[in-house]
């Protein structure tokens, strides 16, 4: 199975909004509403930020939002803050009853 | 709340078998999927596979021939075995819980353990 495709890096100034894309196929992203997004700071375990495409776990800022269109899911961070600088990964189940992660996106706050 | 902790050797020789255990505390291992995920230094996350508490498994096709994930409900633990390792298997290995029913996410995660493959 191939990793989901994400841009290697995205940057923005404090207060701006950025969007990270996650492109798969109809056998993963496009076939299920179970895309989740994870934030990972250096040396730390990933933390779920969005689940089931657009839902936020308790405690996650409402500056984080998710959506999906066809085979591409997106994570938007609005009101960018210094603490948002991290790596972000999407994940999806597949039609083979396996899971796949995205290639990862490094978010830089300028 | 539920916490996960990985344990096992930090150094494995090439061609040998990597073995890790994840201990689940603060909750039961029942009714969930228990997953292993790895991250080579400086690279992205790779899903290795998972085991359901009943013992059924699913593996990443690229690793399927070398991976076994098992569960011990009496000890609230699950384990990873990866055979015939090479330097490419050097990574931080994470264990994580996945719910088969909504909310569907990997949460929580263990802190991760670095395994280096080297002679």
PDB file of C-alpha atoms in Angstrom:
ATOM      1  CA  UNK A   1       0.000   0.000   0.000  1.00  0.00           C
ATOM      2  CA  UNK A   2       1.220   3.497  -0.749  1.00  0.00           C
ATOM      3  CA  UNK A   3       1.426   6.296   1.789  1.00  0.00           C
ATOM      4  CA  UNK A   4      -1.108   9.070   1.423  1.00  0.00           C
ATOM      5  CA  UNK A   5       0.389  12.131  -0.250  1.00  0.00           C
ATOM      6  CA  UNK A   6       0.920  15.306   1.770  1.00  0.00           C
ATOM      7  CA  UNK A   7       2.982  18.407   0.993  1.00  0.00           C
ATOM      8  CA  UNK A   8       6.393  18.194   2.638  1.00  0.00           C
ATOM      9  CA  UNK A   9       6.077  21.614   4.205  1.00  0.00           C
ATOM     10  CA  UNK A  10       3.622  24.440   4.750  1.00  0.00           C
ATOM     11  CA  UNK A  11       4.349  27.754   6.408  1.00  0.00           C
ATOM     12  CA  UNK A  12       2.434  30.779   7.579  1.00  0.00           C
ATOM     13  CA  UNK A  13       2.698  33.846   9.748  1.00  0.00           C
ATOM     14  CA  UNK A  14       1.079  34.071  13.175  1.00  0.00           C
ATOM     15  CA  UNK A  15      -2.639  34.683  12.852  1.00  0.00           C
ATOM     16  CA  UNK A  16      -2.862  33.366   9.310  1.00  0.00           C
ATOM     17  CA  UNK A  17      -4.655  30.233   8.158  1.00  0.00           C
ATOM     18  CA  UNK A  18      -2.983  27.297   6.466  1.00  0.00           C
ATOM     19  CA  UNK A  19      -4.342  24.141   4.872  1.00  0.00           C
ATOM     20  CA  UNK A  20      -2.644  20.764   4.584  1.00  0.00           C
ATOM     21  CA  UNK A  21      -3.893  18.331   1.965  1.00  0.00           C
ATOM     22  CA  UNK A  22      -3.897  14.546   2.148  1.00  0.00           C
ATOM     23  CA  UNK A  23      -4.479  12.745  -1.133  1.00  0.00           C
ATOM     24  CA  UNK A  24      -5.263   9.065  -1.425  1.00  0.00           C
ATOM     25  CA  UNK A  25      -7.498   6.895  -3.555  1.00  0.00           C
ATOM     26  CA  UNK A  26     -11.024   5.585  -3.581  1.00  0.00           C
ATOM     27  CA  UNK A  27      -9.679   2.575  -1.660  1.00  0.00           C
ATOM     28  CA  UNK A  28      -8.732   4.670   1.338  1.00  0.00           C
ATOM     29  CA  UNK A  29      -9.463   8.373   1.825  1.00  0.00           C
ATOM     30  CA  UNK A  30     -12.233   8.468  -0.723  1.00  0.00           C
ATOM     31  CA  UNK A  31     -13.906   5.309   0.470  1.00  0.00           C
ATOM     32  CA  UNK A  32     -14.301   6.049   4.155  1.00  0.00           C
ATOM     33  CA  UNK A  33     -15.205   8.923   6.448  1.00  0.00           C
ATOM     34  CA  UNK A  34     -12.566   7.853   8.951  1.00  0.00           C
ATOM     35  CA  UNK A  35      -9.647  10.126   8.082  1.00  0.00           C
ATOM     36  CA  UNK A  36      -7.807  11.286  11.184  1.00  0.00           C
ATOM     37  CA  UNK A  37      -5.045  13.850  11.665  1.00  0.00           C
ATOM     38  CA  UNK A  38      -2.149  13.735  14.110  1.00  0.00           C
ATOM     39  CA  UNK A  39       0.179  16.427  15.404  1.00  0.00           C
ATOM     40  CA  UNK A  40       3.714  15.460  16.400  1.00  0.00           C
ATOM     41  CA  UNK A  41       6.196  17.706  18.140  1.00  0.00           C
ATOM     42  CA  UNK A  42       9.887  16.721  18.067  1.00  0.00           C
ATOM     43  CA  UNK A  43      10.655  13.767  20.304  1.00  0.00           C
ATOM     44  CA  UNK A  44       7.011  13.274  21.226  1.00  0.00           C
ATOM     45  CA  UNK A  45       4.342  10.743  20.365  1.00  0.00           C
ATOM     46  CA  UNK A  46       1.678  11.841  17.882  1.00  0.00           C
ATOM     47  CA  UNK A  47      -1.531  13.368  19.223  1.00  0.00           C
ATOM     48  CA  UNK A  48      -4.903  13.112  17.484  1.00  0.00           C
ATOM     49  CA  UNK A  49      -6.246  16.495  16.386  1.00  0.00           C
ATOM     50  CA  UNK A  50      -9.126  15.482  14.069  1.00  0.00           C
ATOM     51  CA  UNK A  51     -10.974  12.180  13.726  1.00  0.00           C
ATOM     52  CA  UNK A  52     -13.620  10.930  11.296  1.00  0.00           C
ATOM     53  CA  UNK A  53     -12.753  13.701   8.815  1.00  0.00           C
ATOM     54  CA  UNK A  54     -14.001  16.699  10.779  1.00  0.00           C
ATOM     55  CA  UNK A  55     -14.484  15.904  14.468  1.00  0.00           C
ATOM     56  CA  UNK A  56     -12.306  17.389  17.202  1.00  0.00           C
ATOM     57  CA  UNK A  57     -11.460  15.459  20.353  1.00  0.00           C
ATOM     58  CA  UNK A  58     -12.196  17.159  23.631  1.00  0.00           C
ATOM     59  CA  UNK A  59      -9.441  19.607  24.452  1.00  0.00           C
ATOM     60  CA  UNK A  60      -8.307  20.300  20.892  1.00  0.00           C
ATOM     61  CA  UNK A  61      -8.567  23.942  19.874  1.00  0.00           C
ATOM     62  CA  UNK A  62     -11.374  24.897  17.509  1.00  0.00           C
ATOM     63  CA  UNK A  63      -8.701  26.532  15.354  1.00  0.00           C
ATOM     64  CA  UNK A  64      -8.220  23.049  13.908  1.00  0.00           C
ATOM     65  CA  UNK A  65     -10.776  21.842  11.381  1.00  0.00           C
ATOM     66  CA  UNK A  66     -10.994  19.043   8.842  1.00  0.00           C
ATOM     67  CA  UNK A  67     -12.839  18.316   5.636  1.00  0.00           C
ATOM     68  CA  UNK A  68     -12.848  15.929   2.705  1.00  0.00           C
ATOM     69  CA  UNK A  69     -13.675  16.082  -0.977  1.00  0.00           C
ATOM     70  CA  UNK A  70     -13.367  12.976  -3.062  1.00  0.00           C
ATOM     71  CA  UNK A  71      -9.998  11.325  -2.483  1.00  0.00           C
ATOM     72  CA  UNK A  72      -8.470  14.362  -0.744  1.00  0.00           C
ATOM     73  CA  UNK A  73      -8.812  15.295   2.912  1.00  0.00           C
ATOM     74  CA  UNK A  74      -7.687  18.605   4.341  1.00  0.00           C
ATOM     75  CA  UNK A  75      -6.631  19.984   7.703  1.00  0.00           C
ATOM     76  CA  UNK A  76      -6.961  23.720   8.247  1.00  0.00           C
ATOM     77  CA  UNK A  77      -5.300  25.580  11.072  1.00  0.00           C
ATOM     78  CA  UNK A  78      -6.702  29.058  11.546  1.00  0.00           C
ATOM     79  CA  UNK A  79      -5.184  31.804  13.684  1.00  0.00           C
ATOM     80  CA  UNK A  80      -1.787  30.143  13.413  1.00  0.00           C
ATOM     81  CA  UNK A  81       0.214  30.167  16.643  1.00  0.00           C
ATOM     82  CA  UNK A  82       3.833  29.387  17.446  1.00  0.00           C
ATOM     83  CA  UNK A  83       2.779  26.233  19.316  1.00  0.00           C
ATOM     84  CA  UNK A  84       1.256  24.857  16.088  1.00  0.00           C
ATOM     85  CA  UNK A  85       4.736  24.383  14.631  1.00  0.00           C
ATOM     86  CA  UNK A  86       5.016  20.604  14.350  1.00  0.00           C
ATOM     87  CA  UNK A  87       4.696  17.715  11.937  1.00  0.00           C
ATOM     88  CA  UNK A  88       1.204  16.653  10.871  1.00  0.00           C
ATOM     89  CA  UNK A  89       0.102  13.276   9.553  1.00  0.00           C
ATOM     90  CA  UNK A  90      -3.183  12.084   8.116  1.00  0.00           C
ATOM     91  CA  UNK A  91      -4.364   8.492   8.374  1.00  0.00           C
ATOM     92  CA  UNK A  92      -7.082   6.398   6.800  1.00  0.00           C
ATOM     93  CA  UNK A  93      -8.325   2.829   6.838  1.00  0.00           C
ATOM     94  CA  UNK A  94      -8.111   0.979   3.534  1.00  0.00           C
ATOM     95  CA  UNK A  95     -10.315  -1.450   1.667  1.00  0.00           C
ATOM     96  CA  UNK A  96      -7.847  -4.203   2.577  1.00  0.00           C
ATOM     97  CA  UNK A  97      -8.659  -3.799   6.288  1.00  0.00           C
ATOM     98  CA  UNK A  98      -5.298  -2.147   6.886  1.00  0.00           C
ATOM     99  CA  UNK A  99      -4.300   1.407   7.723  1.00  0.00           C
ATOM    100  CA  UNK A 100      -2.117   3.927   5.992  1.00  0.00           C
ATOM    101  CA  UNK A 101      -0.515   7.174   7.114  1.00  0.00           C
ATOM    102  CA  UNK A 102       0.323  10.226   5.069  1.00  0.00           C
ATOM    103  CA  UNK A 103       3.861  11.229   4.158  1.00  0.00           C
ATOM    104  CA  UNK A 104       3.779  14.006   6.745  1.00  0.00           C
ATOM    105  CA  UNK A 105       3.840  17.798   6.583  1.00  0.00           C
ATOM    106  CA  UNK A 106       6.156  20.076   8.516  1.00  0.00           C
ATOM    107  CA  UNK A 107       4.342  23.242   9.564  1.00  0.00           C
ATOM    108  CA  UNK A 108       6.535  26.264  10.136  1.00  0.00           C
ATOM    109  CA  UNK A 109       5.309  29.429  11.831  1.00  0.00           C
ATOM    110  CA  UNK A 110       7.256  32.312  10.324  1.00  0.00           C
TER     111      UNK A 110
ATOM    112  CA  UNK B   1      -6.955   7.082  31.967  1.00  0.00           C
ATOM    113  CA  UNK B   2      -5.471   4.376  29.774  1.00  0.00           C
ATOM    114  CA  UNK B   3      -1.705   4.456  29.387  1.00  0.00           C
ATOM    115  CA  UNK B   4       0.563   2.421  27.127  1.00  0.00           C
ATOM    116  CA  UNK B   5       4.224   1.611  27.700  1.00  0.00           C
ATOM    117  CA  UNK B   6       6.574  -0.075  25.244  1.00  0.00           C
ATOM    118  CA  UNK B   7       9.402  -2.288  26.462  1.00  0.00           C
ATOM    119  CA  UNK B   8      12.121  -4.377  24.870  1.00  0.00           C
ATOM    120  CA  UNK B   9      15.736  -4.333  23.668  1.00  0.00           C
ATOM    121  CA  UNK B  10      17.014  -1.104  22.204  1.00  0.00           C
ATOM    122  CA  UNK B  11      19.612  -2.844  20.063  1.00  0.00           C
ATOM    123  CA  UNK B  12      19.080  -5.795  17.751  1.00  0.00           C
ATOM    124  CA  UNK B  13      21.599  -7.438  15.443  1.00  0.00           C
ATOM    125  CA  UNK B  14      20.961  -7.726  11.704  1.00  0.00           C
ATOM    126  CA  UNK B  15      19.103 -10.920  10.688  1.00  0.00           C
ATOM    127  CA  UNK B  16      17.808 -11.412  14.230  1.00  0.00           C
ATOM    128  CA  UNK B  17      14.295 -10.935  15.608  1.00  0.00           C
ATOM    129  CA  UNK B  18      12.994  -7.710  17.106  1.00  0.00           C
ATOM    130  CA  UNK B  19      10.601  -8.287  20.018  1.00  0.00           C
ATOM    131  CA  UNK B  20       8.664  -5.575  21.826  1.00  0.00           C
ATOM    132  CA  UNK B  21       5.857  -5.623  24.373  1.00  0.00           C
ATOM    133  CA  UNK B  22       3.267  -2.972  25.101  1.00  0.00           C
ATOM    134  CA  UNK B  23       1.713  -2.941  28.560  1.00  0.00           C
ATOM    135  CA  UNK B  24      -1.744  -1.409  28.916  1.00  0.00           C
ATOM    136  CA  UNK B  25      -2.589   0.159  32.275  1.00  0.00           C
ATOM    137  CA  UNK B  26      -5.632   1.993  33.567  1.00  0.00           C
ATOM    138  CA  UNK B  27      -8.099   0.044  31.455  1.00  0.00           C
ATOM    139  CA  UNK B  28      -8.941  -3.297  29.905  1.00  0.00           C
ATOM    140  CA  UNK B  29      -7.429  -4.599  26.706  1.00  0.00           C
ATOM    141  CA  UNK B  30     -10.842  -5.950  25.701  1.00  0.00           C
ATOM    142  CA  UNK B  31     -12.992  -4.553  22.889  1.00  0.00           C
ATOM    143  CA  UNK B  32     -10.211  -2.635  21.149  1.00  0.00           C
ATOM    144  CA  UNK B  33      -7.643  -3.016  18.390  1.00  0.00           C
ATOM    145  CA  UNK B  34      -4.029  -2.683  19.530  1.00  0.00           C
ATOM    146  CA  UNK B  35      -1.568  -1.375  17.004  1.00  0.00           C
ATOM    147  CA  UNK B  36       2.148  -1.007  16.354  1.00  0.00           C
ATOM    148  CA  UNK B  37       3.381   1.987  14.398  1.00  0.00           C
ATOM    149  CA  UNK B  38       6.994   2.894  13.664  1.00  0.00           C
ATOM    150  CA  UNK B  39       8.946   5.953  12.610  1.00  0.00           C
ATOM    151  CA  UNK B  40      12.487   5.749  11.190  1.00  0.00           C
ATOM    152  CA  UNK B  41      14.724   8.620  12.307  1.00  0.00           C
ATOM    153  CA  UNK B  42      13.746  11.785  10.482  1.00  0.00           C
ATOM    154  CA  UNK B  43      10.992  10.049   8.522  1.00  0.00           C
ATOM    155  CA  UNK B  44       7.241   9.574   8.650  1.00  0.00           C
ATOM    156  CA  UNK B  45       4.902   7.192  10.426  1.00  0.00           C
ATOM    157  CA  UNK B  46       4.379   3.654   9.148  1.00  0.00           C
ATOM    158  CA  UNK B  47       1.523   1.449  10.323  1.00  0.00           C
ATOM    159  CA  UNK B  48       2.861  -2.048  11.079  1.00  0.00           C
ATOM    160  CA  UNK B  49      -0.347  -3.830  12.063  1.00  0.00           C
ATOM    161  CA  UNK B  50      -2.829  -4.479  14.810  1.00  0.00           C
ATOM    162  CA  UNK B  51      -4.333  -7.258  16.889  1.00  0.00           C
ATOM    163  CA  UNK B  52      -7.900  -7.343  18.142  1.00  0.00           C
ATOM    164  CA  UNK B  53      -8.325  -8.406  21.753  1.00  0.00           C
ATOM    165  CA  UNK B  54      -9.778 -11.681  20.469  1.00  0.00           C
ATOM    166  CA  UNK B  55      -6.516 -12.393  18.645  1.00  0.00           C
ATOM    167  CA  UNK B  56      -7.401 -11.599  15.025  1.00  0.00           C
ATOM    168  CA  UNK B  57      -4.758  -9.598  13.198  1.00  0.00           C
ATOM    169  CA  UNK B  58      -4.094  -7.347  10.219  1.00  0.00           C
ATOM    170  CA  UNK B  59      -0.662  -6.391   8.918  1.00  0.00           C
ATOM    171  CA  UNK B  60       0.945  -3.922   6.546  1.00  0.00           C
ATOM    172  CA  UNK B  61       1.396  -5.864   3.286  1.00  0.00           C
ATOM    173  CA  UNK B  62       4.997  -4.679   3.011  1.00  0.00           C
ATOM    174  CA  UNK B  63       5.878  -6.302   6.353  1.00  0.00           C
ATOM    175  CA  UNK B  64       3.395  -9.172   6.475  1.00  0.00           C
ATOM    176  CA  UNK B  65       5.941 -11.916   5.813  1.00  0.00           C
ATOM    177  CA  UNK B  66       8.068 -10.857   8.796  1.00  0.00           C
ATOM    178  CA  UNK B  67       5.559  -9.593  11.382  1.00  0.00           C
ATOM    179  CA  UNK B  68       3.586 -11.239  14.145  1.00  0.00           C
ATOM    180  CA  UNK B  69       1.450  -9.286  16.615  1.00  0.00           C
ATOM    181  CA  UNK B  70      -0.105 -11.154  19.516  1.00  0.00           C
ATOM    182  CA  UNK B  71      -2.154 -10.325  22.601  1.00  0.00           C
ATOM    183  CA  UNK B  72      -2.097 -11.634  26.168  1.00  0.00           C
ATOM    184  CA  UNK B  73      -5.337 -10.540  27.814  1.00  0.00           C
ATOM    185  CA  UNK B  74      -4.346 -12.056  31.173  1.00  0.00           C
ATOM    186  CA  UNK B  75      -1.398  -9.673  31.362  1.00  0.00           C
ATOM    187  CA  UNK B  76      -3.063  -6.745  29.564  1.00  0.00           C
ATOM    188  CA  UNK B  77      -0.202  -6.788  27.065  1.00  0.00           C
ATOM    189  CA  UNK B  78       0.317  -7.148  23.356  1.00  0.00           C
ATOM    190  CA  UNK B  79       3.536  -7.864  21.518  1.00  0.00           C
ATOM    191  CA  UNK B  80       5.389  -7.346  18.257  1.00  0.00           C
ATOM    192  CA  UNK B  81       7.817  -9.736  16.600  1.00  0.00           C
ATOM    193  CA  UNK B  82       9.687  -8.693  13.475  1.00  0.00           C
ATOM    194  CA  UNK B  83      12.036 -11.268  11.987  1.00  0.00           C
ATOM    195  CA  UNK B  84      15.126 -10.962   9.808  1.00  0.00           C
ATOM    196  CA  UNK B  85      15.704  -7.321  10.661  1.00  0.00           C
ATOM    197  CA  UNK B  86      18.008  -5.004   8.730  1.00  0.00           C
ATOM    198  CA  UNK B  87      19.191  -1.456   9.261  1.00  0.00           C
ATOM    199  CA  UNK B  88      16.023  -0.292   7.520  1.00  0.00           C
ATOM    200  CA  UNK B  89      14.053  -1.495  10.543  1.00  0.00           C
ATOM    201  CA  UNK B  90      15.797   1.012  12.805  1.00  0.00           C
ATOM    202  CA  UNK B  91      13.010   3.224  14.117  1.00  0.00           C
ATOM    203  CA  UNK B  92      11.060   4.507  17.062  1.00  0.00           C
ATOM    204  CA  UNK B  93       8.335   1.939  17.657  1.00  0.00           C
ATOM    205  CA  UNK B  94       5.036   3.130  19.094  1.00  0.00           C
ATOM    206  CA  UNK B  95       2.123   1.138  20.402  1.00  0.00           C
ATOM    207  CA  UNK B  96      -1.338   2.659  20.218  1.00  0.00           C
ATOM    208  CA  UNK B  97      -4.984   1.796  20.762  1.00  0.00           C
ATOM    209  CA  UNK B  98      -7.502   1.926  17.938  1.00  0.00           C
ATOM    210  CA  UNK B  99     -11.228   1.744  18.463  1.00  0.00           C
ATOM    211  CA  UNK B 100     -13.201  -0.316  15.965  1.00  0.00           C
ATOM    212  CA  UNK B 101     -16.260   1.741  16.787  1.00  0.00           C
ATOM    213  CA  UNK B 102     -16.604   5.528  16.738  1.00  0.00           C
ATOM    214  CA  UNK B 103     -14.672   7.579  17.661  1.00  0.00           C
ATOM    215  CA  UNK B 104     -12.219   5.932  15.308  1.00  0.00           C
ATOM    216  CA  UNK B 105      -8.741   7.146  16.081  1.00  0.00           C
ATOM    217  CA  UNK B 106      -5.326   6.024  17.312  1.00  0.00           C
ATOM    218  CA  UNK B 107      -5.412   7.119  20.932  1.00  0.00           C
ATOM    219  CA  UNK B 108      -3.680   6.873  23.295  1.00  0.00           C
ATOM    220  CA  UNK B 109      -0.108   6.233  22.193  1.00  0.00           C
ATOM    221  CA  UNK B 110       2.871   4.979  24.112  1.00  0.00           C
ATOM    222  CA  UNK B 111       5.881   7.251  24.434  1.00  0.00           C
ATOM    223  CA  UNK B 112       7.777   5.214  21.843  1.00  0.00           C
ATOM    224  CA  UNK B 113      10.961   3.178  22.068  1.00  0.00           C
ATOM    225  CA  UNK B 114      13.959   3.466  19.769  1.00  0.00           C
ATOM    226  CA  UNK B 115      15.191   0.204  18.325  1.00  0.00           C
ATOM    227  CA  UNK B 116      18.506   0.269  16.507  1.00  0.00           C
ATOM    228  CA  UNK B 117      19.544  -2.553  14.210  1.00  0.00           C
ATOM    229  CA  UNK B 118      23.302  -2.822  14.209  1.00  0.00           C
ATOM    230  CA  UNK B 119      26.022  -5.368  14.740  1.00  0.00           C
TER     231      UNK B 119
END
